[in-house]
Amino acid sequence: MMNKLYLGIDIGGTTIKMAFIDHEGKIHDKWQIPTDTAENGVRMMVDLAASVNKKMIEHNLSFKDFVGIGVGSPGAVNHQLGIVDHSGNLGWEYFPLKAKLEEVFPLPVFIENDANLAALGEMWQGIDDDISDLVMITLGTGVGGGVIVNNQIVTGKGAGGEIGHMRILLDDSVSCSCGQTGCLEALTSATGIARMGAEFAQQYPDSSLNNYERLTSKKVFREAAAGDEAAKQLVDRVAYYLGIALANVGNILNPEFILLGGGVSKAGDQLLAPVTAYFKKFAFKAVAKSTQIGLANLGNDAGVIGAAYLAKSCTEN
Ligand code: ZN
């Protein structure tokens, strides 16, 4: 008999990732479609249903082979009510995502914030150790946070775990997309690093950061690796900000792991080593000893794997 499957869906601002995943977390197939936010998401539901149906036919599967659907969405997600309260990326306000998807799929649908699901995915499949406490920080266009305590996502009233909006700078010099100033996201997202790169380039006219018309976070790390002094200073600054945030998070939760994921984390050890050093410097001693800092392992698959885990855990109870 064929194992029962879960459909994992990870809705992003530009693409929707989907995967058929079994109860052991193995991906049987994965694919993606562009995100169409027009008509308040109506077309997105039609696109999703058509795409999933096509894949099912391809694999000779039917809805009977599936137990449930897990879905990650950016923004503030109310898991209990199945509503996305607010998502700037998708333009949703109080969008009944669960109900809309259950109209097109004859399966139970469970929704959660995408960064929380990435953390769940990493806990389930990304880490070898059998752990129950994990924090994941996704450094992409923005900075997402996912907090897992005792195998449970910590959402509070819906918007918990927003580590990206932890205040790092106490003056008003840097604005964040959320309306506040000095947030971790404004300083250590790919966008934030590129913005600081442009500032460093101006301050250091001889820096190779001036060689680019459009500076990106990736280019900053590349120039730092090549030995450019200004770029090296900037990477150190980013690691310093992250080290402060990780120490603060670590002091509250003392998880087994704090993982860095997202595009910026592709810098690998160039980022991990100085972040770990600053974390150890700033964290409470017992926390510095017992909480490990590491890189996420699942890359772009973390979201769909975490979504499948959500569907699995919600249908098993
Ligand atoms: Zn913010």
Coordinates of N, CA and C and ligand atoms in Angstrom, one line a residue, residues 164-166 175-186, ligand 1:
G164 N 13.0 39.6 13.5 CA 13.5 40.7 12.5 C 13.2 42.1 13.0
H165 N 12.2 42.2 13.9 CA 11.9 43.6 14.4 C 12.3 43.8 15.8
M166 N 13.3 43.0 16.2 CA 14.0 43.3 17.5 C 14.8 44.5 17.3
S175 N 15.6 53.5 9.2 CA 14.2 53.1 9.2 C 14.0 51.7 8.8
C176 N 12.9 51.1 9.3 CA 12.6 49.7 8.9 C 11.3 49.7 8.2
S177 N 11.0 48.7 7.4 CA 9.8 48.5 6.6 C 8.6 48.5 7.5
C178 N 8.7 48.1 8.7 CA 7.6 48.0 9.6 C 7.1 49.3 10.2
G179 N 7.9 50.4 10.0 CA 7.5 51.7 10.5 C 8.3 52.1 11.7
Q180 N 9.1 51.2 12.3 CA 9.9 51.5 13.4 C 11.3 51.8 12.9
T181 N 12.2 52.1 13.8 CA 13.6 52.3 13.4 C 14.6 51.4 14.1
G182 N 15.7 51.1 13.5 CA 16.8 50.3 14.2 C 16.5 48.8 14.3
C183 N 15.6 48.3 13.6 CA 15.3 46.9 13.6 C 16.4 46.0 13.0
L184 N 16.5 44.8 13.5 CA 17.5 43.8 12.9 C 17.3 43.7 11.4
E185 N 16.1 43.7 11.0 CA 15.8 43.5 9.5 C 16.4 44.6 8.7
A186 N 16.3 45.9 9.2 CA 16.9 47.0 8.5 C 18.4 47.0 8.4
Ligands
ZN1 ZN 11.0 46.6 11.9

